[in-house]
XYZ file of C-alpha atoms in Angstrom:
663
model
C -106.271 39.670 -1.874
C -109.606 39.816 -0.036
C -110.632 43.083 1.655
C -110.267 43.078 5.427
C -112.124 44.960 8.178
C -110.586 48.406 8.696
C -110.177 50.501 11.823
C -110.188 54.257 11.698
C -107.393 56.290 13.296
C -108.129 59.646 14.896
C -104.739 61.382 15.045
C -103.648 63.596 12.180
C -100.931 66.056 11.341
C -101.899 69.739 11.693
C -102.454 71.562 8.450
C -103.757 68.525 6.560
C -107.194 67.153 5.928
C -108.176 63.950 7.615
C -108.098 60.866 5.409
C -111.717 60.290 4.482
C -112.485 56.625 4.866
C -116.167 56.900 4.099
C -115.915 57.180 0.319
C -114.972 54.839 -2.463
C -113.845 51.203 -2.560
C -111.066 49.917 -0.319
C -108.475 47.263 -1.121
C -106.148 45.996 1.579
C -103.412 43.456 2.191
C -102.252 42.309 5.609
C -99.348 40.306 6.991
C -97.839 39.531 10.395
C -94.090 39.492 10.919
C -92.015 38.229 13.856
C -90.162 40.852 15.866
C -86.737 39.947 14.476
C -84.148 41.881 12.400
C -85.380 40.231 9.195
C -88.859 41.734 9.568
C -88.122 45.057 7.762
C -86.764 43.194 4.737
C -89.845 40.973 4.584
C -92.091 44.035 4.985
C -90.446 45.800 2.052
C -90.959 42.786 -0.183
C -94.575 42.503 0.959
C -95.356 46.121 0.044
C -93.798 45.855 -3.413
C -95.641 42.594 -4.069
C -98.972 44.122 -3.025
C -98.480 47.173 -5.259
C -97.539 44.928 -8.168
C -100.555 42.684 -7.623
C -102.984 45.606 -7.506
C -101.442 47.006 -10.669
C -101.698 43.650 -12.410
C -105.350 43.349 -11.413
C -106.106 46.625 -13.176
C -107.278 48.496 -10.063
C -108.158 52.009 -11.344
C -106.200 53.877 -8.689
C -103.096 51.819 -9.526
C -102.715 53.897 -12.695
C -101.170 56.545 -10.452
C -98.565 54.234 -8.931
C -95.253 55.921 -9.699
C -91.683 54.925 -8.936
C -91.593 57.669 -6.328
C -94.764 56.395 -4.633
C -93.385 52.842 -4.536
C -90.095 54.085 -3.060
C -91.906 56.248 -0.490
C -94.171 53.373 0.560
C -91.208 51.018 0.934
C -89.213 53.637 2.870
C -92.055 54.414 5.291
C -92.722 50.718 5.804
C -89.047 50.002 6.435
C -88.721 52.736 9.044
C -91.953 51.962 10.894
C -91.333 48.209 11.031
C -87.721 48.797 12.096
C -88.901 51.055 14.921
C -91.468 48.486 16.017
C -88.887 45.701 16.064
C -86.232 47.761 17.874
C -88.452 49.432 20.462
C -91.207 46.852 20.975
C -89.683 43.556 19.910
C -93.110 41.953 19.463
C -94.941 40.529 16.490
C -95.601 43.310 13.975
C -98.872 43.537 12.015
C -98.632 45.371 8.693
C -101.651 46.559 6.704
C -101.375 48.244 3.297
C -104.660 49.811 2.187
C -105.577 51.466 -1.116
C -108.472 53.913 -0.722
C -110.410 55.827 -3.364
C -111.778 58.967 -1.734
C -114.305 61.610 -2.605
C -116.458 61.610 -5.681
C -117.615 63.766 -8.537
C -115.244 65.022 -11.191
C -112.066 64.978 -9.063
C -111.795 61.754 -7.061
C -108.588 61.110 -5.138
C -106.781 58.019 -3.921
C -104.247 57.244 -1.222
C -102.108 54.459 0.141
C -102.534 54.039 3.890
C -99.900 52.075 5.819
C -100.567 50.747 9.320
C -97.843 49.162 11.481
C -99.047 47.709 14.779
C -96.963 46.314 17.625
C -98.115 44.669 20.832
C -96.121 46.704 23.350
C -97.904 50.037 23.928
C -95.961 50.815 27.107
C -93.457 52.901 25.114
C -95.600 55.912 24.111
C -94.660 58.576 21.627
C -94.611 61.902 23.437
C -96.918 64.689 22.374
C -99.439 62.488 20.601
C -103.088 63.143 21.012
C -105.950 64.842 19.238
C -104.746 67.958 17.534
C -101.087 67.322 18.309
C -98.233 66.305 16.081
C -97.073 62.858 17.248
C -93.392 62.846 18.123
C -90.903 60.147 19.129
C -90.168 59.274 22.731
C -87.733 61.714 24.317
C -88.383 64.551 21.839
C -89.540 67.928 23.086
C -92.804 69.314 21.759
C -92.449 70.826 18.327
C -89.063 69.215 17.655
C -88.132 66.415 15.298
C -85.880 63.679 16.707
C -82.145 63.776 16.283
C -81.417 61.049 13.692
C -78.064 60.359 15.339
C -79.880 59.305 18.522
C -83.311 58.085 17.481
C -82.871 57.119 13.834
C -84.742 58.477 10.833
C -88.064 56.737 11.659
C -90.777 59.296 12.309
C -88.759 62.144 10.813
C -88.903 60.371 7.474
C -92.580 59.561 7.941
C -93.302 63.221 8.626
C -91.417 64.182 5.463
C -92.985 61.657 3.121
C -96.562 61.298 4.351
C -99.479 63.581 3.565
C -100.756 62.809 7.062
C -99.773 60.341 9.772
C -100.528 59.520 13.354
C -100.553 57.054 16.228
C -103.491 55.153 17.657
C -103.514 53.348 21.000
C -105.815 50.436 21.707
C -105.762 47.977 24.564
C -102.501 46.111 24.241
C -101.715 47.617 20.832
C -100.023 50.661 19.340
C -100.500 51.510 15.650
C -98.566 54.056 13.610
C -100.234 54.956 10.311
C -99.214 57.071 7.357
C -101.125 58.296 4.322
C -99.403 58.658 0.928
C -101.438 60.307 -1.867
C -101.715 58.588 -5.253
C -101.222 61.144 -8.042
C -102.965 61.365 -11.421
C -104.885 58.142 -11.044
C -107.972 59.485 -12.734
C -106.126 60.278 -15.988
C -107.556 58.653 -19.164
C -106.555 55.034 -19.393
C -104.512 53.487 -22.192
C -106.273 52.051 -25.250
C -108.064 48.791 -24.442
C -105.684 46.666 -26.484
C -102.698 47.946 -24.454
C -104.167 48.023 -20.952
C -103.075 44.516 -19.996
C -99.571 45.070 -21.358
C -99.242 48.363 -19.489
C -100.387 46.834 -16.222
C -97.994 43.933 -16.591
C -95.033 46.218 -17.282
C -95.853 48.404 -14.291
C -96.144 45.355 -12.026
C -92.785 44.070 -13.264
C -91.167 47.458 -12.615
C -92.454 47.594 -9.054
C -91.339 44.055 -8.270
C -87.908 44.583 -9.838
C -86.783 47.995 -8.570
C -83.211 47.466 -9.792
C -84.425 47.736 -13.383
C -86.075 51.121 -12.936
C -84.851 54.628 -13.523
C -82.638 54.400 -16.594
C -82.312 58.201 -16.610
C -80.267 59.514 -13.720
C -81.919 62.014 -11.405
C -79.547 63.261 -8.719
C -82.351 65.201 -7.072
C -84.015 61.858 -6.275
C -81.231 60.886 -3.895
C -82.580 62.899 -1.012
C -84.196 61.622 2.146
C -86.741 59.805 -0.017
C -84.739 57.898 -2.613
C -81.497 57.052 -0.822
C -82.983 54.921 2.013
C -85.127 52.950 -0.432
C -82.127 52.340 -2.710
C -79.930 51.186 0.174
C -82.669 48.958 1.574
C -83.193 47.228 -1.773
C -79.440 46.938 -2.307
C -79.058 45.269 1.090
C -81.772 42.770 0.201
C -80.184 41.861 -3.127
C -76.614 41.620 -1.823
C -77.196 39.912 1.513
C -78.511 36.606 0.194
C -75.641 35.921 -2.226
C -72.994 33.345 -1.294
C -70.594 33.867 -4.200
C -68.379 36.960 -4.206
C -68.327 37.215 -8.008
C -72.116 37.241 -8.087
C -72.080 39.912 -5.365
C -69.782 42.028 -7.556
C -72.027 41.515 -10.594
C -75.144 42.618 -8.693
C -73.291 45.622 -7.276
C -72.326 46.750 -10.769
C -75.910 46.597 -11.976
C -77.114 48.552 -8.950
C -74.585 51.346 -9.461
C -74.917 51.688 -13.249
C -76.721 53.688 -14.551
C -78.426 54.878 -11.361
C -75.388 56.498 -9.779
C -72.624 56.273 -12.380
C -71.987 55.795 -16.100
C -69.589 52.929 -15.426
C -67.972 51.075 -12.563
C -65.257 48.513 -11.934
C -64.789 46.274 -8.911
C -61.487 44.739 -7.819
C -61.416 42.018 -5.154
C -58.346 41.171 -3.102
C -57.068 37.618 -3.424
C -57.869 35.877 -0.158
C -54.726 34.591 1.506
C -52.563 36.086 -1.233
C -50.675 38.461 1.053
C -50.102 42.198 0.653
C -48.001 41.738 -2.507
C -50.708 39.844 -4.415
C -52.505 41.807 -7.116
C -56.269 42.217 -6.729
C -58.318 40.756 -9.546
C -60.710 42.735 -11.682
C -63.936 40.932 -10.793
C -66.451 43.118 -12.628
C -66.637 45.915 -15.193
C -70.014 47.449 -15.987
C -70.815 50.253 -18.439
C -74.119 51.913 -19.299
C -73.072 51.629 -22.968
C -72.387 47.964 -23.756
C -69.868 48.917 -26.444
C -67.780 50.695 -23.827
C -67.364 47.712 -21.492
C -64.478 45.963 -23.274
C -62.385 49.121 -23.979
C -62.809 50.047 -20.312
C -61.812 46.560 -19.170
C -58.748 46.624 -21.418
C -57.620 49.944 -19.963
C -58.216 48.888 -16.363
C -56.544 45.486 -16.695
C -53.179 47.076 -17.427
C -52.623 47.912 -13.773
C -54.767 47.033 -10.743
C -56.114 49.997 -8.826
C -54.442 50.318 -5.424
C -55.400 52.918 -2.853
C -52.926 54.269 -0.279
C -52.819 52.355 2.989
C -54.186 55.249 5.036
C -57.316 55.744 2.942
C -60.558 55.085 4.782
C -63.987 54.309 3.394
C -64.569 57.735 1.836
C -64.273 58.680 -1.851
C -60.833 59.117 -3.400
C -60.544 61.044 -6.707
C -58.540 59.118 -9.303
C -57.450 59.908 -12.892
C -59.848 59.131 -15.703
C -58.886 55.857 -17.465
C -56.723 56.353 -20.573
C -56.290 54.275 -23.721
C -53.283 51.977 -23.959
C -50.254 53.877 -25.262
C -50.269 52.322 -28.710
C -53.945 53.183 -29.219
C -53.371 56.736 -28.032
C -50.663 57.214 -30.618
C -52.711 55.787 -33.445
C -55.848 57.645 -32.443
C -54.323 61.046 -31.641
C -55.873 62.589 -34.742
C -59.124 60.682 -34.395
C -58.137 57.953 -36.886
C -55.671 55.092 -36.965
C -52.972 54.687 -39.621
C -55.363 53.070 -42.103
C -57.997 55.782 -41.757
C -60.401 53.773 -39.601
C -62.040 55.471 -36.576
C -60.022 55.353 -33.371
C -61.149 52.857 -30.766
C -63.672 54.201 -28.279
C -62.252 55.892 -25.229
C -62.423 53.672 -22.149
C -65.099 55.049 -19.898
C -66.497 57.246 -22.698
C -65.949 61.007 -22.565
C -63.670 62.434 -19.910
C -65.279 63.008 -16.562
C -64.904 62.434 -12.837
C -63.861 59.110 -11.284
C -63.978 58.144 -7.612
C -62.558 55.092 -5.851
C -63.916 53.537 -2.655
C -62.260 50.890 -0.516
C -64.318 47.758 0.205
C -63.864 46.731 3.834
C -65.422 44.336 6.325
C -64.342 43.736 9.889
C -61.409 46.098 9.500
C -59.991 44.154 6.544
C -59.591 45.529 3.021
C -61.444 43.291 0.565
C -61.170 45.291 -2.640
C -61.913 48.551 -4.415
C -64.869 50.065 -6.277
C -64.170 52.590 -9.037
C -67.058 54.626 -10.468
C -67.059 57.187 -13.246
C -69.377 59.923 -14.486
C -68.928 61.306 -17.965
C -68.855 65.003 -18.860
C -68.611 66.343 -15.301
C -65.774 67.719 -13.220
C -66.924 66.183 -9.954
C -69.477 63.778 -8.563
C -72.160 65.480 -6.408
C -71.424 65.164 -2.710
C -74.797 63.548 -1.971
C -74.181 60.893 -4.624
C -70.638 60.225 -3.389
C -71.986 59.815 0.153
C -74.664 57.407 -1.077
C -72.084 55.327 -2.966
C -69.949 55.222 0.187
C -72.908 53.827 2.158
C -73.547 51.326 -0.629
C -69.896 50.162 -0.630
C -70.143 49.483 3.113
C -73.002 47.098 2.415
C -71.047 45.611 -0.453
C -68.181 44.917 1.952
C -70.479 43.073 4.335
C -71.837 40.970 1.464
C -68.359 40.113 0.132
C -67.186 39.245 3.642
C -70.189 36.981 4.212
C -69.688 35.276 0.843
C -66.036 34.629 1.625
C -66.867 33.247 5.055
C -69.382 30.887 3.462
C -66.863 29.813 0.816
C -64.258 29.060 3.497
C -66.778 27.065 5.500
C -67.951 25.160 2.428
C -64.353 24.331 1.454
C -63.521 23.105 4.947
C -66.714 21.067 4.991
C -65.926 19.393 1.668
C -62.431 18.507 2.865
C -63.773 17.144 6.147
C -66.527 15.253 4.363
C -64.034 13.550 2.055
C -61.970 12.548 5.074
C -64.925 11.299 7.111
C -66.429 9.110 4.391
C -64.764 6.145 2.684
C -63.273 6.782 -0.746
C -64.895 3.524 -1.878
C -66.896 0.725 -0.302
C -66.140 -2.975 -0.437
C -68.023 -5.377 -2.714
C -69.733 -8.196 -0.835
C -69.681 -11.567 -2.661
C -73.222 -12.616 -3.577
C -74.647 -9.193 -2.736
C -75.181 -6.078 -4.852
C -75.082 -2.834 -2.885
C -76.246 0.692 -3.722
C -75.653 3.865 -1.728
C -77.340 7.264 -1.752
C -75.766 10.072 0.256
C -77.025 13.673 -0.043
C -75.882 16.235 2.557
C -78.575 18.819 3.210
C -76.189 21.796 3.057
C -72.976 22.088 1.073
C -71.675 24.628 3.577
C -72.029 22.439 6.696
C -70.528 19.053 7.455
C -73.337 16.524 7.667
C -73.905 14.154 10.557
C -74.672 11.066 8.432
C -71.993 8.559 7.481
C -71.727 5.069 5.970
C -69.179 2.330 5.353
C -68.838 -1.198 3.967
C -65.559 -2.989 4.699
C -64.128 -6.549 4.889
C -63.131 -8.228 8.141
C -61.174 -11.409 8.967
C -63.083 -14.671 8.769
C -64.773 -13.949 5.420
C -67.011 -11.346 7.017
C -68.164 -8.068 5.509
C -69.422 -5.321 7.779
C -71.702 -2.428 6.930
C -72.776 0.635 8.910
C -75.114 3.572 8.535
C -74.840 6.232 11.255
C -76.221 9.623 12.141
C -74.547 11.942 14.651
C -76.852 14.291 16.516
C -76.416 17.727 14.934
C -74.003 18.891 12.258
C -70.921 21.030 11.821
C -67.593 20.627 13.675
C -69.066 18.817 16.700
C -70.698 16.177 14.514
C -67.543 15.897 12.404
C -65.472 15.140 15.509
C -67.789 12.309 16.552
C -67.933 10.898 13.015
C -64.148 11.115 12.710
C -63.783 9.022 15.864
C -66.688 6.592 15.466
C -65.887 5.226 11.995
C -62.240 4.194 12.643
C -63.182 2.865 16.096
C -65.883 0.765 14.477
C -63.471 -0.689 11.923
C -60.915 -1.469 14.620
C -63.426 -3.199 16.904
C -64.918 -5.174 14.005
C -61.536 -6.446 12.842
C -60.664 -7.505 16.383
C -63.354 -10.162 16.081
C -66.006 -8.753 18.403
C -69.592 -9.664 17.626
C -72.147 -7.118 16.431
C -73.620 -6.434 19.875
C -70.189 -6.293 21.519
C -68.948 -3.774 18.972
C -71.810 -1.421 19.873
C -71.205 -1.974 23.623
C -67.576 -0.886 23.343
C -68.305 1.947 20.945
C -70.913 3.270 23.381
C -68.339 3.428 26.192
C -65.808 5.156 23.943
C -68.365 7.773 22.931
C -69.185 8.507 26.556
C -65.511 9.260 27.194
C -63.304 10.498 24.359
C -65.971 11.619 21.877
C -67.796 13.711 24.444
C -64.606 15.505 25.439
C -63.543 16.083 21.826
C -66.958 17.313 20.702
C -67.195 19.775 23.581
C -63.718 21.061 22.734
C -64.825 21.567 19.127
C -67.910 23.465 20.289
C -65.762 25.777 22.427
C -63.454 26.429 19.472
C -66.426 27.319 17.278
C -67.757 29.725 19.896
C -64.315 31.304 20.383
C -64.034 31.872 16.636
C -67.305 33.776 16.605
C -69.418 30.888 15.357
C -72.711 29.695 16.747
C -72.793 26.569 18.854
C -75.363 24.239 17.348
C -76.184 22.352 20.531
C -75.700 22.666 24.252
C -72.441 20.682 24.221
C -73.940 17.481 25.649
C -76.060 16.315 22.734
C -73.348 16.408 20.075
C -71.957 13.019 21.188
C -75.268 11.175 20.641
C -75.106 8.740 17.759
C -77.730 6.545 16.126
C -76.305 3.613 14.219
C -77.321 0.574 12.255
C -74.451 -1.913 12.223
C -74.309 -5.377 10.727
C -72.116 -8.097 9.277
C -72.652 -10.449 6.350
C -71.282 -13.963 5.733
C -71.823 -16.027 2.609
C -73.833 -19.260 2.935
C -72.627 -22.436 1.159
C -76.018 -23.057 -0.482
C -76.408 -19.492 -1.776
C -77.580 -16.297 -0.202
C -76.036 -14.648 2.824
C -76.589 -14.511 6.577
C -76.978 -11.076 8.170
C -76.487 -10.097 11.784
C -77.664 -6.570 12.584
C -78.252 -4.291 15.562
C -79.970 -0.911 15.641
C -78.985 1.675 18.250
C -81.624 4.394 18.173
C -81.697 4.209 14.374
C -84.582 3.728 11.917
C -85.047 -0.028 11.666
C -83.839 -1.821 8.522
C -86.566 -3.248 6.295
C -86.412 -6.683 4.678
C -88.164 -7.026 1.300
C -89.039 -10.496 -0.001
C -89.626 -11.255 -3.715
C -93.383 -11.536 -3.103
C -93.492 -7.865 -2.029
C -93.841 -8.476 1.703
C -91.869 -6.119 3.972
C -90.950 -6.492 7.641
C -88.517 -4.851 10.093
C -85.255 -6.777 10.375
C -84.115 -5.534 13.812
C -85.389 -4.398 17.205
C -85.200 -0.794 18.491
C -82.525 -0.044 21.115
C -81.147 3.046 22.846
C -78.898 5.617 21.160
C -75.138 5.331 21.502
C -73.507 7.780 23.889
C -76.511 8.210 26.197
C -76.187 5.714 29.069
C -73.310 3.526 30.189
C -74.816 0.188 31.225
C -76.296 -1.014 27.960
C -76.020 -4.513 26.498
C -76.841 -4.276 22.814
C -78.448 -7.284 21.200
C -78.359 -8.365 17.570
C -80.813 -10.143 15.266
C -79.882 -12.789 12.713
C -81.689 -13.554 9.443
C -80.902 -14.913 5.998
C -81.008 -12.981 2.742
C -82.106 -15.499 0.121
C -81.538 -14.745 -3.579
C -83.951 -11.969 -4.585
C -84.248 -10.539 -1.045
C -83.446 -6.883 -0.383
C -82.367 -5.140 2.818
C -82.993 -1.388 3.033
C -81.184 0.771 5.618
C -81.924 4.527 5.933
C -81.244 7.472 8.229
C -83.925 9.697 9.739
C -83.468 12.152 6.880
C -85.607 9.641 4.942
C -88.156 8.541 7.535
C -88.673 12.029 9.017
C -88.815 13.930 5.715
C -91.648 16.438 6.256
C -94.458 17.830 4.162
C -96.345 20.163 6.465
C -97.424 18.152 9.520
C -96.841 14.797 7.775
C -93.678 12.706 7.680
C -92.579 10.356 4.914
C -92.797 7.247 7.101
C -96.200 8.039 8.573
C -98.446 5.002 8.177
C -95.455 2.848 7.115
C -94.904 5.069 4.077
C -91.335 3.834 3.553
C -92.451 0.194 3.645
C -95.143 0.882 1.042
C -92.646 2.435 -1.343
C -90.205 -0.427 -0.763
C -92.903 -3.034 -1.429
C -93.215 -1.672 -4.958
C -89.523 -2.425 -5.556
C -89.825 -6.225 -5.339
C -87.594 -7.942 -7.896
C -85.696 -4.747 -8.790
C -81.885 -4.436 -8.674
C -80.253 -2.546 -5.806
C -79.474 0.565 -7.881
C -83.058 0.890 -9.127
C -84.483 0.375 -5.645
C -82.180 3.050 -4.197
C -83.151 5.525 -6.911
C -86.879 4.900 -6.406
C -86.593 5.520 -2.674
C -84.511 8.652 -3.248
C -86.997 10.038 -5.762
C -89.951 9.286 -3.494
C -88.264 11.163 -0.652
C -87.695 14.235 -2.827
C -91.203 14.176 -4.297
C -92.841 13.903 -0.877
C -92.625 17.701 -0.411
C -92.114 20.721 -2.642
C -89.164 22.014 -0.635
C -85.805 20.194 -0.816
C -84.879 17.989 2.163
C -83.662 19.940 5.193
C -81.728 16.983 6.627
C -79.056 14.675 5.256
C -80.471 11.833 3.169
C -78.581 8.545 3.334
C -79.710 5.045 2.405
C -78.033 1.698 1.780
C -79.575 -1.129 -0.252
C -78.249 -4.719 -0.098
C -79.719 -7.130 -2.670
C -78.903 -10.845 -2.570
C -78.058 -12.120 -6.075
């Protein structure tokens, strides 16, 4: 990362020397974060990444980067960015600077953190030259009450060698200086330097893998917040409860316990249903299976009145038959007795997993060779289990939503599409999110009079509102088509139906989502809008087929001839469900043998790569032109692949396309 211009702060804590910025090289990294709740998480990741990068580059001062320094830097960053977001709510600028200071035989180094917000109207009382900066509402010489003001500057004062606040026009910056220890020690042999730097960078970027030896003294005001912050990051993004349990086990063992087990309640199973043992984790791999065997005999159940605090429980015992055989240390044939589940006797604590007032499971942790778990560690595990409960609850909510969406999706889309005589068809349908019902739909079905109808539609939005409109539009369309109405007339009548029943139903669905605590995706009026490409096909006596199509606010269908020429096959018209007095018109053309008709939704044409879209400069037509003479399935696959390869990120909208190829 390139060095950036630095500004010097003038406020310092009494009793410390001012950070000397005039000596030695400086290395800095900068980022800007929006003033939203996710900013502290992003800031923590940024700091760890910067420390890892500097270590990997072989910066001399990075030799002194310790686990404690990384944790302190992450903790200070988390608290300062959180304060800026909560109290200012503006964009937050974060600068992490590595400074080598002094000279001669004893050079020093320090990490300097600067967090700047753009709302200086909330001053910190008592700040100024020669004064110890203190939070708003705190009397001179006092630290803030964490119960009222949070840990913010109290933690900074504890962890930093010096810190302060600088005001500039329109800006307020809080900075903190953390010394780097032992950086001038002799370096490793040249042939091991690169390996050492790489390992240190990996350790900083993967904090869950550090600290294999337990140090209870580390879980003070320094270590506990950093551990909980990292745990929240790792747990919050998981959408599978079993994966959440697996990550939780690896976070607890061996940092806080020698082993742990996690039971999860069966959702919808009722109070009589047994919880399932979702995860067993032991610091000694050979102890995992004996522990699992002992714990599987009877699920752990806590009394109904137990809250979130620790509950002492008996140490796991061997199954009865193993106890009898191993009472003297050997079984009947003289072989060693099976290992004791959980290892040596010790202390075991159980914690109830809850979220939203509901019990979701139980965490059991054990420490070998002790009579009790230290109170500070038990309190930290309790805080961790609260976060685990939130993660399990979120994963279950996502699973429920995904299941409902899959059921709705199966009901809203045809189980199979009709085969049109003389035409080969190919469909591609890829919802953008498995957890949300998509707004795209398709259908091919026969109608009286040797007609076959096809449709590709896209409801504005997604989720329940879109599902309601899709659930009404597709059967209405089939009914109107089979009544013998022409293509334009079908769209006229469907438009009027959408303006009445679909609007009312979609708004009702939106109100239900809001009442259930969900987030309304639109303002209630847009969810009835529907773009649609609708057409019918009849077979011609001399070969080929005749198509009649109409496009209502939909990407226009493209007609590909065998010579590679491509042209639109319909005219643009207004969306369905917008205005009442619309007379939709249709276009008629013949598909001769070898011709191909391509129909897509805007998930194809509006696929983005930065500021560009897939169909810019007739991009879709160019890709289609290269498919001349290819079967329908091959053409569909080429278009699908081109859409995916247009950008590095996966599509963020549903992708649907229909290819009709005249045989």
